Coordinates of C-alpha atoms in Angstrom, one line a residue:
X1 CA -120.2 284.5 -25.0
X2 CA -122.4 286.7 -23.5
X3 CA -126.2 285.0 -23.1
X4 CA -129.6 287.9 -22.7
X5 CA -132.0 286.2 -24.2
X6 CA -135.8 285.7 -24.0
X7 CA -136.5 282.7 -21.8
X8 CA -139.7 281.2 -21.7
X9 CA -146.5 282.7 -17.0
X10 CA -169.4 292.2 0.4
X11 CA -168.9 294.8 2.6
X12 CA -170.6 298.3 1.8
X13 CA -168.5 301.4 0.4
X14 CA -168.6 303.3 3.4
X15 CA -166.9 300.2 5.1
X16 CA -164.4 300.0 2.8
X17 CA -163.7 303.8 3.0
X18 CA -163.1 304.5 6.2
X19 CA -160.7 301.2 7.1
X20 CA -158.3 302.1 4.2
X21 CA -157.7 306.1 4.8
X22 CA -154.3 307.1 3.4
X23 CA -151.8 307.3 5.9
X24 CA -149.5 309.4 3.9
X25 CA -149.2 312.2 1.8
X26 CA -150.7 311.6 -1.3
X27 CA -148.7 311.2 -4.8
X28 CA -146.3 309.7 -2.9
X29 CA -147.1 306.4 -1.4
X30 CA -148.2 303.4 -3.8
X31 CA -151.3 301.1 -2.0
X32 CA -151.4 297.7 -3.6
X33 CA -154.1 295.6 -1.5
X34 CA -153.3 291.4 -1.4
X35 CA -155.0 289.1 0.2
X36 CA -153.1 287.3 2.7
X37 CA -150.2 288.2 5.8
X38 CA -146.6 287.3 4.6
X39 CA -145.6 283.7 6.7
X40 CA -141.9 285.5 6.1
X41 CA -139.8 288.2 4.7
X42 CA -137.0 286.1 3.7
X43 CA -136.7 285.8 0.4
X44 CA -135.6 282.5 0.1
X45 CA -139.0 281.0 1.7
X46 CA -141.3 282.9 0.4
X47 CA -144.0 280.5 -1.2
X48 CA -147.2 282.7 -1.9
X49 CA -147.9 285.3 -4.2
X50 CA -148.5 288.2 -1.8
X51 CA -144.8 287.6 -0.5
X52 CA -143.8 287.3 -4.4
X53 CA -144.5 291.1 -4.0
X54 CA -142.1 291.9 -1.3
X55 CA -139.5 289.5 -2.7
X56 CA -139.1 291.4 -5.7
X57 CA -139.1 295.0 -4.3
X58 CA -136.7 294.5 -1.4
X59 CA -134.1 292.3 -2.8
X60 CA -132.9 291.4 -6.5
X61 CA -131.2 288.4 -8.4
X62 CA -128.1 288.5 -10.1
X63 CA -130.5 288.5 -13.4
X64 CA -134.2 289.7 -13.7
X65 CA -136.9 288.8 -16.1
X66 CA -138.9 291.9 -17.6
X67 CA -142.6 291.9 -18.2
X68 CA -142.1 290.9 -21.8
X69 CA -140.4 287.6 -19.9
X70 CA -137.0 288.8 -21.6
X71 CA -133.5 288.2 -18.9
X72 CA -131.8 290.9 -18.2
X73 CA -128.5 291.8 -15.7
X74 CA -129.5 292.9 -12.7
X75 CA -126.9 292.6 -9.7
X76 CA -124.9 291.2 -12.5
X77 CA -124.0 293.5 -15.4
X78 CA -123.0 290.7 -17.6
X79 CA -122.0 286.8 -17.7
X80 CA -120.3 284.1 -19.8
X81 CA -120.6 280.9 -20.2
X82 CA -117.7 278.2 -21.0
X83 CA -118.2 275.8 -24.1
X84 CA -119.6 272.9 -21.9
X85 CA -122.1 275.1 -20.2
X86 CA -120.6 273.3 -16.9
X87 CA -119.0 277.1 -15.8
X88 CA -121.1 279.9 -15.6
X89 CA -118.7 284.0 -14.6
X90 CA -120.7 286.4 -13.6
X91 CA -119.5 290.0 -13.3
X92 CA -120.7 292.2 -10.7
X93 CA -122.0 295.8 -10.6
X94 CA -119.3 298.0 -7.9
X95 CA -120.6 300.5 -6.0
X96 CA -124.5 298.4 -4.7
X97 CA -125.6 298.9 -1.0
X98 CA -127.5 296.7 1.0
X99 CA -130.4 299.1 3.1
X100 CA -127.5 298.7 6.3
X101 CA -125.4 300.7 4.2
X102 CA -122.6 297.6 3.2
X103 CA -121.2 297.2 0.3
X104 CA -122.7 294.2 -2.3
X105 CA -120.1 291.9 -3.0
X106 CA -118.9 288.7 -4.3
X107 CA -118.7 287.4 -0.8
X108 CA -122.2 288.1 -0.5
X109 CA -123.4 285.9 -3.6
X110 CA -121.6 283.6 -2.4
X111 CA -122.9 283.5 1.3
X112 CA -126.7 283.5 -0.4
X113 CA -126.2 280.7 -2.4
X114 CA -124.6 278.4 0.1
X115 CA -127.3 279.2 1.9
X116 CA -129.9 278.3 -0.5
X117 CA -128.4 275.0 -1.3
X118 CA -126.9 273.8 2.4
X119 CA -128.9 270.6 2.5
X120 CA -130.4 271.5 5.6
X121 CA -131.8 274.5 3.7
X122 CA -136.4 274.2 3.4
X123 CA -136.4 276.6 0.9
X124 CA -139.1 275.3 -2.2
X125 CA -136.6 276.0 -5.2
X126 CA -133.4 274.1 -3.2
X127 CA -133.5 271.4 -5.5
X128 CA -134.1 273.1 -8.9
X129 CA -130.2 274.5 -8.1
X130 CA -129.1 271.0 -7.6
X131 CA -126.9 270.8 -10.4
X132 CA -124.7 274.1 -8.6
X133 CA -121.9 272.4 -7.8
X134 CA -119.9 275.3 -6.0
X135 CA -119.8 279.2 -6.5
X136 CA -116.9 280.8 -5.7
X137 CA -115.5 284.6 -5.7
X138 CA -111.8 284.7 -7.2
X139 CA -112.4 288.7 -6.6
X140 CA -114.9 290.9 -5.2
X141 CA -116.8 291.6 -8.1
X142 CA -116.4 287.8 -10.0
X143 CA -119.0 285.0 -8.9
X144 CA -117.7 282.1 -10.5
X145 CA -120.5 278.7 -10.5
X146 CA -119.1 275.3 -11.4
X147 CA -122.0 272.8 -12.7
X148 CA -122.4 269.1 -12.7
X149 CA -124.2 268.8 -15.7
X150 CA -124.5 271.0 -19.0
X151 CA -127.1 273.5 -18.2
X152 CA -127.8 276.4 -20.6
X153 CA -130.5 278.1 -18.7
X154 CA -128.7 278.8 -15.5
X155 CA -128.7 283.2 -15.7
X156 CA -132.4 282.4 -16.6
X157 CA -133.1 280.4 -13.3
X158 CA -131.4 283.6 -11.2
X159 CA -134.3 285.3 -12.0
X160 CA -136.8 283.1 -9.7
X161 CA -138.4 284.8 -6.9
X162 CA -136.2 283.0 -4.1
X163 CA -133.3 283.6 -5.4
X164 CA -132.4 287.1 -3.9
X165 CA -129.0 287.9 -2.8
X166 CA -128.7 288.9 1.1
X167 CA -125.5 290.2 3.3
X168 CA -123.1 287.9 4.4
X169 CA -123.9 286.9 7.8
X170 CA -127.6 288.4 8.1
X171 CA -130.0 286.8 10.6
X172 CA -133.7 286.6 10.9
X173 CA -134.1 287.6 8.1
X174 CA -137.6 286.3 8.5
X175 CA -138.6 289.6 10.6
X176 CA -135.8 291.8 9.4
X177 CA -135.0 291.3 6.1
X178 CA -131.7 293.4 4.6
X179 CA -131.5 294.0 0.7
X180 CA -130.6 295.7 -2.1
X181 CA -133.8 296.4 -3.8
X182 CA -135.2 300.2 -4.8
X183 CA -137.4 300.0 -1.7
X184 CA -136.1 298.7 2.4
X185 CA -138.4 297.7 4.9
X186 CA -139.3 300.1 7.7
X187 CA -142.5 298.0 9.4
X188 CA -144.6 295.1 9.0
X189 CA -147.9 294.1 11.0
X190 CA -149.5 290.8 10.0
X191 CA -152.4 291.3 9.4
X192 CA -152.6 294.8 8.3
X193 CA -149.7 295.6 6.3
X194 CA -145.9 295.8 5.0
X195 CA -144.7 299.4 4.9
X196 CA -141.4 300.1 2.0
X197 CA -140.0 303.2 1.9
X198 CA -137.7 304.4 -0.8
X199 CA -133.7 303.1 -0.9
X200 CA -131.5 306.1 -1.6
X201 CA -128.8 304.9 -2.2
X202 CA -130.4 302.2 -4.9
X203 CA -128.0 301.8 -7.4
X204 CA -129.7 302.9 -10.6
X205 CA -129.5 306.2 -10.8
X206 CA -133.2 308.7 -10.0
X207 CA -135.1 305.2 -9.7
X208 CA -137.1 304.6 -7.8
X209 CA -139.5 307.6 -8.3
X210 CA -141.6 306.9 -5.2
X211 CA -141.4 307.5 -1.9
X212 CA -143.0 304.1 -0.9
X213 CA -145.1 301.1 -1.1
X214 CA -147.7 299.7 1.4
X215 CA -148.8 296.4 1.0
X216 CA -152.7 296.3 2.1
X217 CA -153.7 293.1 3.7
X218 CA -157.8 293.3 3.0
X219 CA -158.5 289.4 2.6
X220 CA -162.2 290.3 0.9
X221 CA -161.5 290.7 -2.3
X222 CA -165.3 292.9 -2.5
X223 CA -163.6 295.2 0.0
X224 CA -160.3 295.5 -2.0
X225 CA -162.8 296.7 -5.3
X226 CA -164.4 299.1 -3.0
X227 CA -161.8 300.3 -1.5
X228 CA -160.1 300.2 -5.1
X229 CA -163.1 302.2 -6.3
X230 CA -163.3 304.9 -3.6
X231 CA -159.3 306.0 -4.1
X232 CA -158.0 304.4 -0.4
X233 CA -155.7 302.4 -2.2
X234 CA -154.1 302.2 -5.8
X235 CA -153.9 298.7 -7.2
X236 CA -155.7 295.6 -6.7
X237 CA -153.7 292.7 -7.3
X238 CA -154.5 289.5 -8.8
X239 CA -157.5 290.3 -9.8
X240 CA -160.9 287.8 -10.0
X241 CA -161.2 287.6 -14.2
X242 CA -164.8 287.3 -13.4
X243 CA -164.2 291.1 -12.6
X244 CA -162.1 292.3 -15.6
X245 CA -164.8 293.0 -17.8
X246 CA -167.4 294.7 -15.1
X247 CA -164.5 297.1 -14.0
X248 CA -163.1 297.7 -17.2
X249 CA -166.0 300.5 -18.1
X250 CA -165.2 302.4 -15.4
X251 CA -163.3 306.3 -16.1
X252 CA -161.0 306.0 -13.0
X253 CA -159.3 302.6 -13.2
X254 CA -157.0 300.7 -15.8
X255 CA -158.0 296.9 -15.7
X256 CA -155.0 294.9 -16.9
X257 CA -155.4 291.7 -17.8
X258 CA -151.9 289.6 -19.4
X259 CA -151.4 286.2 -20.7
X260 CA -149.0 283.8 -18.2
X261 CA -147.7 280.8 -18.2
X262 CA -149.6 279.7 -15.0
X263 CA -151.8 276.7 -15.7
X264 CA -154.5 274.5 -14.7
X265 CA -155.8 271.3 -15.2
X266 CA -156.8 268.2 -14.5
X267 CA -154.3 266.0 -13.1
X268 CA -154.7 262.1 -14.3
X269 CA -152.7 259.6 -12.4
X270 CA -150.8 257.3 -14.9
X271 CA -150.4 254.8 -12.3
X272 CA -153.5 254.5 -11.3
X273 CA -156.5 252.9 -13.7
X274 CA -158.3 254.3 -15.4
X275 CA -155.7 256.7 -16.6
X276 CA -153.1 254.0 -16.6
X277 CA -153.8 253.4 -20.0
X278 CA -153.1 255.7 -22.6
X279 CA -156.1 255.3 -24.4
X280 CA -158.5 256.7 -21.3
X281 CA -156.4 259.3 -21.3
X282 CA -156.3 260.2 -25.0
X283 CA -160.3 259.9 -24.5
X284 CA -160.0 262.4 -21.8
X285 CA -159.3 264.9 -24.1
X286 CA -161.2 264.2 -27.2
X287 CA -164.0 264.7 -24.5
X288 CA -163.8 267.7 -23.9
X289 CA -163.6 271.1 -25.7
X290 CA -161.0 273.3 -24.3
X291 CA -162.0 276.4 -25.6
X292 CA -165.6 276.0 -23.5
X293 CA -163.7 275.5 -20.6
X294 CA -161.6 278.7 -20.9
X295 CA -165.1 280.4 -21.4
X296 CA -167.1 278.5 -18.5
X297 CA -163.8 278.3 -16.2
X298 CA -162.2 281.9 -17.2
X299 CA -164.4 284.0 -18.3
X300 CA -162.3 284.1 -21.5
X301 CA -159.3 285.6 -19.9
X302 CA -157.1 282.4 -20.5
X303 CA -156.3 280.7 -23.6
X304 CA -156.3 276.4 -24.0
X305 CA -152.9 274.8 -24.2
X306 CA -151.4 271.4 -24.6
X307 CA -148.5 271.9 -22.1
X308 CA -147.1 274.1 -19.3
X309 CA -145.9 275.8 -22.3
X310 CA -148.4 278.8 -23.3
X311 CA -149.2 279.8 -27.2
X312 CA -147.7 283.2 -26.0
X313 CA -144.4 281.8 -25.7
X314 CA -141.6 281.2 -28.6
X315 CA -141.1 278.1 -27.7
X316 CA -144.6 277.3 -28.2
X317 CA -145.1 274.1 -31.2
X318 CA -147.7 275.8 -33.2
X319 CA -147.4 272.8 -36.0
X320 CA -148.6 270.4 -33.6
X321 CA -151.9 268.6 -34.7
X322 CA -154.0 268.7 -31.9
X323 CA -157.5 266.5 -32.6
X324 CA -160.5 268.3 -32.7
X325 CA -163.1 267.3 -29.3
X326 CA -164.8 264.2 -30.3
X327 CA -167.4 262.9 -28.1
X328 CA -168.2 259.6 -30.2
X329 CA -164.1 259.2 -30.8
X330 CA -163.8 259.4 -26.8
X331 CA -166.0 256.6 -26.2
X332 CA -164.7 254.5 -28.5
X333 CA -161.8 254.5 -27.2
X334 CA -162.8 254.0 -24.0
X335 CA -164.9 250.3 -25.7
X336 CA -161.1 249.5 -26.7
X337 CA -159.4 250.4 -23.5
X338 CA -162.4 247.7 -21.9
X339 CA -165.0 250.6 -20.5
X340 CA -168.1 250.3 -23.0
X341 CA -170.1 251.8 -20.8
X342 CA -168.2 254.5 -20.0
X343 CA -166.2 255.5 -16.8
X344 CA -167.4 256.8 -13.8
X345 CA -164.8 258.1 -11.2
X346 CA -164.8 261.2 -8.4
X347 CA -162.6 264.1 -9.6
X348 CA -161.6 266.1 -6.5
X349 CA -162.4 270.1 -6.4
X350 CA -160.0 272.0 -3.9
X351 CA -161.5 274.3 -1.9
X352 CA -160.6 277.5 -1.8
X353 CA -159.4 277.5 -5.1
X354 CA -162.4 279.3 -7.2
X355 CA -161.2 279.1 -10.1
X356 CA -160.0 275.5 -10.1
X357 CA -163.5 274.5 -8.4
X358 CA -165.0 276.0 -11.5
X359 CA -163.1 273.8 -14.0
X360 CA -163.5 270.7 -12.0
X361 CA -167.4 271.8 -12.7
X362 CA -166.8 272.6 -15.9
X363 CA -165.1 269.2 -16.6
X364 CA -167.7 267.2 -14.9
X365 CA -170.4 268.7 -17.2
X366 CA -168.4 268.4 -20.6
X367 CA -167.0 264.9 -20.3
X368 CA -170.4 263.7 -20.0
X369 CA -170.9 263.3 -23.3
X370 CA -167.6 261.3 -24.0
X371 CA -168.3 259.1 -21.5
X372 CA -166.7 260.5 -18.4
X373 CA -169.2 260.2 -15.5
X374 CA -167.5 262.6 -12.8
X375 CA -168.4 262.4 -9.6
X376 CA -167.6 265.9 -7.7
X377 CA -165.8 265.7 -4.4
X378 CA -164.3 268.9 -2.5
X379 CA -161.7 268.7 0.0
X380 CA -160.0 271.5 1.6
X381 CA -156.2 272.5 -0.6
X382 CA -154.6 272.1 2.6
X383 CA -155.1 268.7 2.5
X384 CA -154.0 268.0 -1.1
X385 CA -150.2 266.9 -0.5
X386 CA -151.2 264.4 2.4
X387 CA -154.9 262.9 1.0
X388 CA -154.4 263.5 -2.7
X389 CA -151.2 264.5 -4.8
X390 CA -150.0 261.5 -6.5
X391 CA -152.8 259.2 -5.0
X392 CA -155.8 259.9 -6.4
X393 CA -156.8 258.8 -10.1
X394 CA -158.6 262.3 -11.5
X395 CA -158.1 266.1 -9.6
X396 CA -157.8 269.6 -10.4
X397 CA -154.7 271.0 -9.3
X398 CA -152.8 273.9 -11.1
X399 CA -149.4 275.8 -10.9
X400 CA -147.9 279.2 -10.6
X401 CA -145.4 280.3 -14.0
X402 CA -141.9 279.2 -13.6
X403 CA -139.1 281.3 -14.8
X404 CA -138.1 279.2 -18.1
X405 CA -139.8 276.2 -19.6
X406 CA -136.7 274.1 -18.5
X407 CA -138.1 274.2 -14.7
X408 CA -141.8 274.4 -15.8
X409 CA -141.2 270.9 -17.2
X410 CA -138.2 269.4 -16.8
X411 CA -139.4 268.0 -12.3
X412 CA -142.8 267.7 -14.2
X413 CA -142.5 265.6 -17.1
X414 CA -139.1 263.8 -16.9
X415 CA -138.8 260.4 -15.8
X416 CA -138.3 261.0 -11.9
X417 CA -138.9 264.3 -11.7
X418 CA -139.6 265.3 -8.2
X419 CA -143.1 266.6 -9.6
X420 CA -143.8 264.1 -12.1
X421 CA -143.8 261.4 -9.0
X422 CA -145.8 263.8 -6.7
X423 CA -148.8 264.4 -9.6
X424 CA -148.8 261.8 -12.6
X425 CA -146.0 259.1 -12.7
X426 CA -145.9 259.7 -16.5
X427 CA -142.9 257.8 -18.5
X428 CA -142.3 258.6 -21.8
X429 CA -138.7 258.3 -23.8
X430 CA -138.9 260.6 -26.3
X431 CA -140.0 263.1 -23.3
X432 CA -136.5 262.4 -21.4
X433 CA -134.5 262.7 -24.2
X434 CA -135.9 266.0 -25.5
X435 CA -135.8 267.5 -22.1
X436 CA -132.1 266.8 -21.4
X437 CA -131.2 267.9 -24.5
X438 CA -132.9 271.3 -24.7
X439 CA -131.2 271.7 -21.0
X440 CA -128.0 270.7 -22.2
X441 CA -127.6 273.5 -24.7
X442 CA -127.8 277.5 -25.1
X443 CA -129.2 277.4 -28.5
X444 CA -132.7 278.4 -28.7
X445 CA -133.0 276.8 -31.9
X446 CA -132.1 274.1 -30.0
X447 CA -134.0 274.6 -27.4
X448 CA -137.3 275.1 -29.5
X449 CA -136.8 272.0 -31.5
X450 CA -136.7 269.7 -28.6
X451 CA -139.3 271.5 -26.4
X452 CA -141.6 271.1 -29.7
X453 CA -141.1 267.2 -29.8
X454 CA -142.0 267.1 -26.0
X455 CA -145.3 268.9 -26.7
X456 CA -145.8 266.2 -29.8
X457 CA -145.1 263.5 -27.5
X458 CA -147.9 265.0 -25.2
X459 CA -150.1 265.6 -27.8
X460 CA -149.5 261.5 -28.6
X461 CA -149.1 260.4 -25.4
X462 CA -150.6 262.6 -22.6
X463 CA -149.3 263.0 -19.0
X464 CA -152.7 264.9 -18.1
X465 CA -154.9 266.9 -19.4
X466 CA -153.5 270.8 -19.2
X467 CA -156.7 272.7 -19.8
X468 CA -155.3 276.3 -20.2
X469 CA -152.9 279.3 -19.4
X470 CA -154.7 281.4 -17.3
X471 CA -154.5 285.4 -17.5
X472 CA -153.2 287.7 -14.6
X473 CA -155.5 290.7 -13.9
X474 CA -154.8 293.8 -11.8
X475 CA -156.8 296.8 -11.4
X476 CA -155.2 300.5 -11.6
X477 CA -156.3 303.9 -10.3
X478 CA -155.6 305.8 -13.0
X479 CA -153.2 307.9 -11.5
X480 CA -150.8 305.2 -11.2
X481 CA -148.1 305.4 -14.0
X482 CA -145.2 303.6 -14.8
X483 CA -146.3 300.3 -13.7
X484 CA -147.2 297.2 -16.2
X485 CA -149.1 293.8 -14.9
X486 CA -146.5 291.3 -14.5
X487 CA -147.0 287.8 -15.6
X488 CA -144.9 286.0 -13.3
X489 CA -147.3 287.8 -10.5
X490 CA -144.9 290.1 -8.6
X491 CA -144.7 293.9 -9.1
X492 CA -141.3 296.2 -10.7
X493 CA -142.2 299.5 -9.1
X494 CA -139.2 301.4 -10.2
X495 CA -140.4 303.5 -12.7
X496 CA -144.1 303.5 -10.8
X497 CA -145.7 307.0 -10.3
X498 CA -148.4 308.7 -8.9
X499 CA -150.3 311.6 -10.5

């Protein structure tokens, strides 16, 4: 049967001005200012949100996931699925050309995802594909994928931002990267910035409506708001939410702030005391208030949640009794777990991460009270996976929105999951056998049943303490049309215009 479905996240003015002069004509060239150079153009290793952007304007997925986080064909115009959910046809759109001027084919899907899962391949999604077991093209416009498990989220996982489909044979694709996408790459200056200009031949007919897209480097994010505010470039992306009220007053610009499924928290080792034992960890939470911390952490632009899961979604468990913060409760649970006195324990900040420093703060002066004495350390984020992932007893750590809630928990919460032994070592039965079953089937009734008895077993039993989905803000010159805040972070500029 056919399977669309919703799936599941200070320098001065003057400064500003004259660094960021447009270099074309105007109306016809969107400016989007990030934050950091791009380590690569190739799709398949991007890892940073700023190369999330040129991902998704250069290449495309056999599927792609709308801003209202709804899957959609995209290089595919339709698949099937057998009764087993082990073999997954997709049918291919005729007539697509790559920037060079080829001809998209079967051959080519094929070529990208052998590529993406040859085990000498570093990409950071490889191993969510694992259970790929060969794709094959019977004819040029048939891609045919043979699984080793059951797996009824497989059109939704095409959607991720590595999974782009490239030409057959393409090299360096690092430097000079060949897609499909509305808009080709004509240069790129670390540093400074990624010029796009617009693919003619795209294959959806008058789309896209630009001529172009410049990706501003401007690391200070005052001189992006400037620069923002004086007209030298169009969009701000990934806004601070500390800014989203200030700017919202202003005539020119559209502030747009949308609910994600990116989260944050505080990570608590299970195999490590304190937090080995259930009971400090239920404590944990009846500490602390997690509607403060949205307030303190994002200045309201967030929303408190009990999973990687956010209340925005469908298969959010809204029946699930979650016990109001309880200071007294806290601590005496903490007398039964052995700590009458309370617990005192560093929680480590990482730095660089503003918003995550500003929780770990937050937590340290809420828990107080439930008798969590937390003792701030900072350490640079860079050092995280070597000095603190999975070694550490209490940190703040957080993660970007995954495409569907299978791979925003399944490598987190299952038994073994590759990210469940890198963060919390949890181990929880009811856990595993929700998770592969909501996997192993295409139902979202299904789907939503089982994903609501995870979130009870969390609720019961906590692997940490998820303190909230966090908002994505951009800011808009008001002449930009067409365009609406993505909340997986990367931009669908084929309808953008410029007035």
């Amino acid at each position: 049967m056919p399977l669309f479905r919703r799936t599941l996240i200070g320098s001065s003015l003057a400064a500003a001005t004259l660094a960021f002069r447009p270099a074309h004509a105007a109306g016809k060239v969107l400016r989007i200012g990030i934050s950091t150079s791009l380590s690569t153009l190739d799709p398949m290793m991007v890892t940073t949100g700023d190369e999330y952007i040129h991902a998704n304007l250069v290449f495309n997925g056999l599927a792609r996931m709308r801003e209202d986080l709804v899957v959609e064909p995209d290089l595919a115009e339709s698949w099937t699925y057998s009764d087993d959910l082990r073999q997954w046809t997709f049918r291919l759109r005729r007539g697509v050309k790559f920037h060079d001027g080829q001809e998209m084919v079967a051959d080519d899907v094929v070529a990208s995802f052998r590529r993406l899962l040859d085990p000498a391949s570093t990409s950071p999604v490889r191993s969510q594909y694992d259970m790929i077991d060969s794709v094959a093209a019977p004819d040029a416009a048939t891609v045919v994928f043979k699984l080793t498990i059951p797996y009824g989220g497989l059109a939704d996982i095409l959607t991720d931002r590595q999974v782009k489909i490239v030409p057959r044979g393409a090299s360096d694709l690092a430097t000079k990267p060949i897609g499909t996408g509305p808009f080709k790459v004509v240069s790129y200056t670390a540093g400074d910035r990624l010029v796009l200009a617009r693919h003619a031949d795209y294959f959806e007919p008058g789309l896209p409506k630009l001529e172009g897209v410049e990706l501003r480097i401007i690391p200070e994010m005052s001189v992006k708001i400037a620069a923002v505010q004086a007209g030298d470039i169009d969009v701000v992306w990934d806004l601070p939410l500390e800014q989203v009220k200030p700017l919202s007053g202003r005539a020119d610009l559209r502030i747009d702030s949308v609910p994600t499924a990116s989260w944050d928290g505080a990570i608590l080792n299970n195999a490590i005391a304190p937090f080995n034992d259930k009971r400090v960890r239920q404590a944990f939470h009846l500490a602390v208030d997690k509607k403060e911390v949205v307030d303190l952490t994002l200045f309201g632009q967030g929303v408190e949640t009990i999973s990687p899961i956010p209340p925005s979604h469908p298969f959010f468990a809204k029946d699930v009794t979650v016990a109001k913060p309880d200071p007294a409760a806290a601590r005496k649970l903490l007398a039964e777990a052995g700590h009458p006195n309370g617990i005192k324990l560093p929680v480590i900040l990482p730095v660089g991460r503003p918003v995550r420093e500003r929780l770990g703060v937050t937590l340290q002066q809420l828990a107080k009270a439930g008798g969590f004495d937390l003792q701030v350390q900072r350490l640079p984020y860079s050092s995280f996976n070597a000095e603190v992932s999975g070694k550490a007893p209490l940190y703040i750590d957080g993660f970007f929105a995954r495409p569907t809630v299978d791979t925003s928990l399944f490598s987190f919460l299952r038994s073994g999951g590759s990210w469940n032994e890198r963060l919390w070592h949890y181990n929880d039965a009811t856990v595993d056998r929700a998770l592969d079953a909501a996997r192993s089937s295409a139902d979202p009734a299904v789907q939503k049943k089982n994903y609501g008895d995870v979130q009870a077993a969390l609720v019961a039993n906590p692997a940490s303490f998820f303190a909230y989905s966090v908002n994505y803000a951009c800011a808009y010159r008001k002449s930009v049309g067409g365009v609406k805040t993505h909340p997986m972070k990367w931009f669908d500029l084929r309808y953008a215009t410029l007035g």
